[in-house]
PDB file of C-alpha atoms in Angstrom:
ATOM      1  CA  UNK A   1      99.722 100.140 112.064  1.00  0.00           C
ATOM      2  CA  UNK A   2      96.688  97.880 112.414  1.00  0.00           C
ATOM      3  CA  UNK A   3      94.641 100.523 114.199  1.00  0.00           C
ATOM      4  CA  UNK A   4      92.216 102.894 112.535  1.00  0.00           C
ATOM      5  CA  UNK A   5      94.544 105.896 112.251  1.00  0.00           C
ATOM      6  CA  UNK A   6      95.563 107.991 109.277  1.00  0.00           C
ATOM      7  CA  UNK A   7      98.932 107.800 107.559  1.00  0.00           C
ATOM      8  CA  UNK A   8      99.833 111.195 109.022  1.00  0.00           C
ATOM      9  CA  UNK A   9      98.944 109.987 112.526  1.00  0.00           C
ATOM     10  CA  UNK A  10     101.123 106.934 111.913  1.00  0.00           C
ATOM     11  CA  UNK A  11     104.137 109.169 111.160  1.00  0.00           C
ATOM     12  CA  UNK A  12     103.572 111.065 114.415  1.00  0.00           C
ATOM     13  CA  UNK A  13     103.306 107.782 116.297  1.00  0.00           C
ATOM     14  CA  UNK A  14     106.540 106.468 114.758  1.00  0.00           C
ATOM     15  CA  UNK A  15     108.352 109.645 115.844  1.00  0.00           C
ATOM     16  CA  UNK A  16     106.926 109.410 119.352  1.00  0.00           C
ATOM     17  CA  UNK A  17     107.948 105.776 119.764  1.00  0.00           C
ATOM     18  CA  UNK A  18     111.452 106.337 118.382  1.00  0.00           C
ATOM     19  CA  UNK A  19     111.866 109.431 120.584  1.00  0.00           C
ATOM     20  CA  UNK A  20     111.077 107.314 123.642  1.00  0.00           C
ATOM     21  CA  UNK A  21     114.041 105.049 122.914  1.00  0.00           C
ATOM     22  CA  UNK A  22     116.687 107.388 121.479  1.00  0.00           C
ATOM     23  CA  UNK A  23     117.363 111.059 120.774  1.00  0.00           C
ATOM     24  CA  UNK A  24     115.128 112.060 117.853  1.00  0.00           C
ATOM     25  CA  UNK A  25     114.720 115.814 118.201  1.00  0.00           C
ATOM     26  CA  UNK A  26     115.601 116.173 114.509  1.00  0.00           C
ATOM     27  CA  UNK A  27     113.701 113.476 112.657  1.00  0.00           C
ATOM     28  CA  UNK A  28     112.232 112.952 109.212  1.00  0.00           C
ATOM     29  CA  UNK A  29     110.840 110.282 106.940  1.00  0.00           C
ATOM     30  CA  UNK A  30     111.684 110.543 103.238  1.00  0.00           C
ATOM     31  CA  UNK A  31     109.760 108.601 100.579  1.00  0.00           C
ATOM     32  CA  UNK A  32     111.142 108.111  97.080  1.00  0.00           C
ATOM     33  CA  UNK A  33     109.029 108.252  93.930  1.00  0.00           C
ATOM     34  CA  UNK A  34     111.100 106.022  91.667  1.00  0.00           C
ATOM     35  CA  UNK A  35     109.133 106.845  88.504  1.00  0.00           C
ATOM     36  CA  UNK A  36     109.719 110.593  88.777  1.00  0.00           C
ATOM     37  CA  UNK A  37     112.936 110.342  90.843  1.00  0.00           C
ATOM     38  CA  UNK A  38     111.609 112.743  93.456  1.00  0.00           C
ATOM     39  CA  UNK A  39     111.636 112.773  97.238  1.00  0.00           C
ATOM     40  CA  UNK A  40     108.758 113.659  99.527  1.00  0.00           C
ATOM     41  CA  UNK A  41     109.116 114.217 103.266  1.00  0.00           C
ATOM     42  CA  UNK A  42     105.670 113.403 104.673  1.00  0.00           C
ATOM     43  CA  UNK A  43     107.016 113.898 108.205  1.00  0.00           C
ATOM     44  CA  UNK A  44     109.703 116.466 108.995  1.00  0.00           C
ATOM     45  CA  UNK A  45     110.825 117.920 112.342  1.00  0.00           C
ATOM     46  CA  UNK A  46     114.080 119.884 112.493  1.00  0.00           C
ATOM     47  CA  UNK A  47     115.633 122.616 114.626  1.00  0.00           C
ATOM     48  CA  UNK A  48     117.544 124.375 111.839  1.00  0.00           C
ATOM     49  CA  UNK A  49     116.254 123.245 108.470  1.00  0.00           C
ATOM     50  CA  UNK A  50     112.927 123.971 106.774  1.00  0.00           C
ATOM     51  CA  UNK A  51     110.809 122.007 104.316  1.00  0.00           C
ATOM     52  CA  UNK A  52     107.976 123.411 102.211  1.00  0.00           C
ATOM     53  CA  UNK A  53     106.044 120.148 101.957  1.00  0.00           C
ATOM     54  CA  UNK A  54     106.577 119.744  98.205  1.00  0.00           C
ATOM     55  CA  UNK A  55     108.290 116.887  96.318  1.00  0.00           C
ATOM     56  CA  UNK A  56     111.764 117.769  95.069  1.00  0.00           C
ATOM     57  CA  UNK A  57     114.186 116.111  92.608  1.00  0.00           C
ATOM     58  CA  UNK A  58     116.414 113.475  94.172  1.00  0.00           C
ATOM     59  CA  UNK A  59     119.980 114.797  94.095  1.00  0.00           C
ATOM     60  CA  UNK A  60     123.179 113.694  95.838  1.00  0.00           C
ATOM     61  CA  UNK A  61     122.483 114.369  99.503  1.00  0.00           C
ATOM     62  CA  UNK A  62     122.920 111.922 102.366  1.00  0.00           C
ATOM     63  CA  UNK A  63     119.300 110.775 102.070  1.00  0.00           C
ATOM     64  CA  UNK A  64     119.841 109.870  98.410  1.00  0.00           C
ATOM     65  CA  UNK A  65     123.104 108.141  99.395  1.00  0.00           C
ATOM     66  CA  UNK A  66     121.090 105.740 101.567  1.00  0.00           C
ATOM     67  CA  UNK A  67     118.577 105.231  98.736  1.00  0.00           C
ATOM     68  CA  UNK A  68     121.340 104.456  96.221  1.00  0.00           C
ATOM     69  CA  UNK A  69     123.265 102.067  98.447  1.00  0.00           C
ATOM     70  CA  UNK A  70     120.300 100.524 100.246  1.00  0.00           C
ATOM     71  CA  UNK A  71     122.503 100.553 103.335  1.00  0.00           C
ATOM     72  CA  UNK A  72     122.278 102.326 106.688  1.00  0.00           C
ATOM     73  CA  UNK A  73     124.669 105.242 107.094  1.00  0.00           C
ATOM     74  CA  UNK A  74     126.044 106.609 110.383  1.00  0.00           C
ATOM     75  CA  UNK A  75     128.039 109.696 109.379  1.00  0.00           C
ATOM     76  CA  UNK A  76     129.701 112.285 111.616  1.00  0.00           C
ATOM     77  CA  UNK A  77     130.756 115.719 110.344  1.00  0.00           C
ATOM     78  CA  UNK A  78     134.312 114.548 109.523  1.00  0.00           C
ATOM     79  CA  UNK A  79     133.084 111.620 107.422  1.00  0.00           C
ATOM     80  CA  UNK A  80     130.506 113.884 105.818  1.00  0.00           C
ATOM     81  CA  UNK A  81     133.257 116.268 104.732  1.00  0.00           C
ATOM     82  CA  UNK A  82     135.270 113.403 103.225  1.00  0.00           C
ATOM     83  CA  UNK A  83     132.204 112.231 101.257  1.00  0.00           C
ATOM     84  CA  UNK A  84     131.717 115.767  99.962  1.00  0.00           C
ATOM     85  CA  UNK A  85     135.390 116.152  98.994  1.00  0.00           C
ATOM     86  CA  UNK A  86     135.377 112.843  97.095  1.00  0.00           C
ATOM     87  CA  UNK A  87     132.169 113.763  95.259  1.00  0.00           C
ATOM     88  CA  UNK A  88     130.085 110.975  96.750  1.00  0.00           C
ATOM     89  CA  UNK A  89     127.536 113.410  98.197  1.00  0.00           C
ATOM     90  CA  UNK A  90     126.772 117.118  98.120  1.00  0.00           C
ATOM     91  CA  UNK A  91     126.040 119.361 101.067  1.00  0.00           C
ATOM     92  CA  UNK A  92     122.286 119.902 101.215  1.00  0.00           C
ATOM     93  CA  UNK A  93     120.847 121.824 104.152  1.00  0.00           C
ATOM     94  CA  UNK A  94     122.595 122.690 107.429  1.00  0.00           C
ATOM     95  CA  UNK A  95     125.610 120.563 108.386  1.00  0.00           C
ATOM     96  CA  UNK A  96     124.923 118.287 111.358  1.00  0.00           C
ATOM     97  CA  UNK A  97     127.441 116.907 113.832  1.00  0.00           C
ATOM     98  CA  UNK A  98     126.166 113.402 113.203  1.00  0.00           C
ATOM     99  CA  UNK A  99     123.598 111.960 110.797  1.00  0.00           C
ATOM    100  CA  UNK A 100     121.933 108.535 110.901  1.00  0.00           C
ATOM    101  CA  UNK A 101     119.824 107.257 108.020  1.00  0.00           C
ATOM    102  CA  UNK A 102     118.258 103.809 107.663  1.00  0.00           C
ATOM    103  CA  UNK A 103     116.543 102.545 104.485  1.00  0.00           C
ATOM    104  CA  UNK A 104     112.868 101.627 104.389  1.00  0.00           C
ATOM    105  CA  UNK A 105     112.447  98.552 102.207  1.00  0.00           C
ATOM    106  CA  UNK A 106     109.615  96.612 100.641  1.00  0.00           C
ATOM    107  CA  UNK A 107     110.735  93.154  99.461  1.00  0.00           C
ATOM    108  CA  UNK A 108     114.363  94.342  99.365  1.00  0.00           C
ATOM    109  CA  UNK A 109     113.419  97.387  97.284  1.00  0.00           C
ATOM    110  CA  UNK A 110     114.330 100.630  99.027  1.00  0.00           C
ATOM    111  CA  UNK A 111     111.473 103.137  98.862  1.00  0.00           C
ATOM    112  CA  UNK A 112     112.372 105.542 101.644  1.00  0.00           C
ATOM    113  CA  UNK A 113     114.677 106.567 104.471  1.00  0.00           C
ATOM    114  CA  UNK A 114     114.145 107.271 108.151  1.00  0.00           C
ATOM    115  CA  UNK A 115     116.604 109.855 109.491  1.00  0.00           C
ATOM    116  CA  UNK A 116     117.726 111.293 112.816  1.00  0.00           C
ATOM    117  CA  UNK A 117     120.489 113.866 113.237  1.00  0.00           C
ATOM    118  CA  UNK A 118     122.108 116.088 115.830  1.00  0.00           C
ATOM    119  CA  UNK A 119     123.584 119.550 115.354  1.00  0.00           C
ATOM    120  CA  UNK A 120     125.255 119.506 118.787  1.00  0.00           C
ATOM    121  CA  UNK A 121     126.688 116.122 119.768  1.00  0.00           C
ATOM    122  CA  UNK A 122     128.598 113.855 117.359  1.00  0.00           C
ATOM    123  CA  UNK A 123     128.615 111.063 119.948  1.00  0.00           C
ATOM    124  CA  UNK A 124     124.869 110.935 120.532  1.00  0.00           C
ATOM    125  CA  UNK A 125     124.395 108.113 117.987  1.00  0.00           C
ATOM    126  CA  UNK A 126     126.449 104.940 118.001  1.00  0.00           C
ATOM    127  CA  UNK A 127     126.277 101.536 116.397  1.00  0.00           C
ATOM    128  CA  UNK A 128     123.645 100.663 119.010  1.00  0.00           C
ATOM    129  CA  UNK A 129     121.225 103.350 117.791  1.00  0.00           C
ATOM    130  CA  UNK A 130     121.933 102.322 114.211  1.00  0.00           C
ATOM    131  CA  UNK A 131     121.076  98.694 114.989  1.00  0.00           C
ATOM    132  CA  UNK A 132     117.903  99.773 116.789  1.00  0.00           C
ATOM    133  CA  UNK A 133     116.662 101.793 113.803  1.00  0.00           C
ATOM    134  CA  UNK A 134     117.554  98.917 111.487  1.00  0.00           C
ATOM    135  CA  UNK A 135     115.570  96.574 113.703  1.00  0.00           C
ATOM    136  CA  UNK A 136     112.421  98.697 113.638  1.00  0.00           C
ATOM    137  CA  UNK A 137     112.763  99.890 110.019  1.00  0.00           C
ATOM    138  CA  UNK A 138     111.203  96.698 108.648  1.00  0.00           C
ATOM    139  CA  UNK A 139     108.143  97.143 110.847  1.00  0.00           C
ATOM    140  CA  UNK A 140     107.962 100.854 110.020  1.00  0.00           C
ATOM    141  CA  UNK A 141     108.247 100.147 106.286  1.00  0.00           C
ATOM    142  CA  UNK A 142     105.474  97.535 106.434  1.00  0.00           C
ATOM    143  CA  UNK A 143     103.258  99.897 108.426  1.00  0.00           C
ATOM    144  CA  UNK A 144     103.763 102.762 105.967  1.00  0.00           C
ATOM    145  CA  UNK A 145     103.084 100.535 102.957  1.00  0.00           C
ATOM    146  CA  UNK A 146      99.910  99.186 104.587  1.00  0.00           C
ATOM    147  CA  UNK A 147      98.613 102.676 105.360  1.00  0.00           C
ATOM    148  CA  UNK A 148      99.539 103.899 101.878  1.00  0.00           C
ATOM    149  CA  UNK A 149      97.522 101.051 100.378  1.00  0.00           C
ATOM    150  CA  UNK A 150      94.546 101.891 102.610  1.00  0.00           C
ATOM    151  CA  UNK A 151      94.731 105.563 101.612  1.00  0.00           C
ATOM    152  CA  UNK A 152      94.930 104.655  97.920  1.00  0.00           C
ATOM    153  CA  UNK A 153      91.923 102.337  98.209  1.00  0.00           C
ATOM    154  CA  UNK A 154      89.947 105.104  99.914  1.00  0.00           C
ATOM    155  CA  UNK A 155      90.926 107.575  97.171  1.00  0.00           C
ATOM    156  CA  UNK A 156      89.918 105.165  94.409  1.00  0.00           C
ATOM    157  CA  UNK A 157      86.625 104.397  96.164  1.00  0.00           C
ATOM    158  CA  UNK A 158      85.720 108.096  96.277  1.00  0.00           C
ATOM    159  CA  UNK A 159      86.716 108.473  92.627  1.00  0.00           C
ATOM    160  CA  UNK A 160      84.636 105.451  91.631  1.00  0.00           C
ATOM    161  CA  UNK A 161      81.618 106.752  93.537  1.00  0.00           C
ATOM    162  CA  UNK A 162      81.941 110.090  91.719  1.00  0.00           C
ATOM    163  CA  UNK A 163      82.016 108.328  88.352  1.00  0.00           C
ATOM    164  CA  UNK A 164      79.018 106.161  89.261  1.00  0.00           C
ATOM    165  CA  UNK A 165      77.026 109.199  90.399  1.00  0.00           C
ATOM    166  CA  UNK A 166      77.851 111.033  87.168  1.00  0.00           C
ATOM    167  CA  UNK A 167      76.905 108.001  85.044  1.00  0.00           C
ATOM    168  CA  UNK A 168      73.639 107.564  86.930  1.00  0.00           C
ATOM    169  CA  UNK A 169      72.780 111.245  86.424  1.00  0.00           C
ATOM    170  CA  UNK A 170      73.336 110.845  82.676  1.00  0.00           C
ATOM    171  CA  UNK A 171      71.425 107.583  82.323  1.00  0.00           C
ATOM    172  CA  UNK A 172      68.443 108.695  84.416  1.00  0.00           C
ATOM    173  CA  UNK A 173      68.086 111.933  82.485  1.00  0.00           C
ATOM    174  CA  UNK A 174      68.712 110.704  78.928  1.00  0.00           C
ATOM    175  CA  UNK A 175      65.708 110.913  76.540  1.00  0.00           C
ATOM    176  CA  UNK A 176      67.078 107.835  74.731  1.00  0.00           C
ATOM    177  CA  UNK A 177      65.869 104.339  75.531  1.00  0.00           C
ATOM    178  CA  UNK A 178      68.722 102.787  77.468  1.00  0.00           C
ATOM    179  CA  UNK A 179      68.837  99.238  78.856  1.00  0.00           C
ATOM    180  CA  UNK A 180      71.461  97.135  80.562  1.00  0.00           C
ATOM    181  CA  UNK A 181      70.795  93.420  80.802  1.00  0.00           C
ATOM    182  CA  UNK A 182      72.735  90.300  81.730  1.00  0.00           C
ATOM    183  CA  UNK A 183      73.548  87.247  79.557  1.00  0.00           C
ATOM    184  CA  UNK A 184      70.218  85.669  80.495  1.00  0.00           C
ATOM    185  CA  UNK A 185      68.320  88.673  79.141  1.00  0.00           C
ATOM    186  CA  UNK A 186      67.265  89.983  82.547  1.00  0.00           C
ATOM    187  CA  UNK A 187      67.182  93.785  82.849  1.00  0.00           C
ATOM    188  CA  UNK A 188      69.704  95.268  85.254  1.00  0.00           C
ATOM    189  CA  UNK A 189      68.962  98.883  84.399  1.00  0.00           C
ATOM    190  CA  UNK A 190      66.235 100.632  82.389  1.00  0.00           C
ATOM    191  CA  UNK A 191      66.159 104.366  81.702  1.00  0.00           C
ATOM    192  CA  UNK A 192      62.993 106.174  82.830  1.00  0.00           C
ATOM    193  CA  UNK A 193      62.274 107.240  79.245  1.00  0.00           C
ATOM    194  CA  UNK A 194      62.162 103.603  78.090  1.00  0.00           C
ATOM    195  CA  UNK A 195      59.912 102.533  80.951  1.00  0.00           C
ATOM    196  CA  UNK A 196      57.560 105.492  80.464  1.00  0.00           C
ATOM    197  CA  UNK A 197      56.737 104.367  76.899  1.00  0.00           C
ATOM    198  CA  UNK A 198      55.373 101.113  78.300  1.00  0.00           C
ATOM    199  CA  UNK A 199      53.548 102.809  81.160  1.00  0.00           C
ATOM    200  CA  UNK A 200      55.830 101.071  83.681  1.00  0.00           C
ATOM    201  CA  UNK A 201      58.475 102.106  86.141  1.00  0.00           C
ATOM    202  CA  UNK A 202      62.113 101.096  85.814  1.00  0.00           C
ATOM    203  CA  UNK A 203      61.674  98.922  88.898  1.00  0.00           C
ATOM    204  CA  UNK A 204      58.679  97.151  87.286  1.00  0.00           C
ATOM    205  CA  UNK A 205      60.703  96.258  84.203  1.00  0.00           C
ATOM    206  CA  UNK A 206      63.634  95.004  86.237  1.00  0.00           C
TER     207      UNK A 206
END
């Protein structure tokens, strides 16, 4: 997380590390946009299901069940059926033999879920695998939040640079006399048109 890698590379690294310690052939990370109540799966690997890469409304699937409760869920196909019959969750996507989801939290606020599942073996995940994912989920959550913040800073920096370039283009080309000066009256910026009247350059006036 502290290395100079992208957020997408971080997701791949998380999957690789988890796969080295437990079965994670079917693995995804879901992030929740609380404001719009949508889910995004920035990393998704699955044998049977497909994902188009677009945010979708949070509904009543197992992933949302973890988000609502803020608790890890280890659910085999029998328990899944009982949850469906009692209206706690709905069936979304192919039915797995066993499903394990652990919340990703930031200061006790759940913002995502890390999930592994198996379509073949209901005994492949036990309380031990659940405890392992719970143990690493805090580190994973912190790493994702850190990389998200870095990506947002980079996006805002590019946006700011675009605005500055546009403002400079306007100010340098305006025929109006335009000055910016500080509280001591020292020029910080002088338009070329204003400097030309005095037979000086902008740099001379500053």
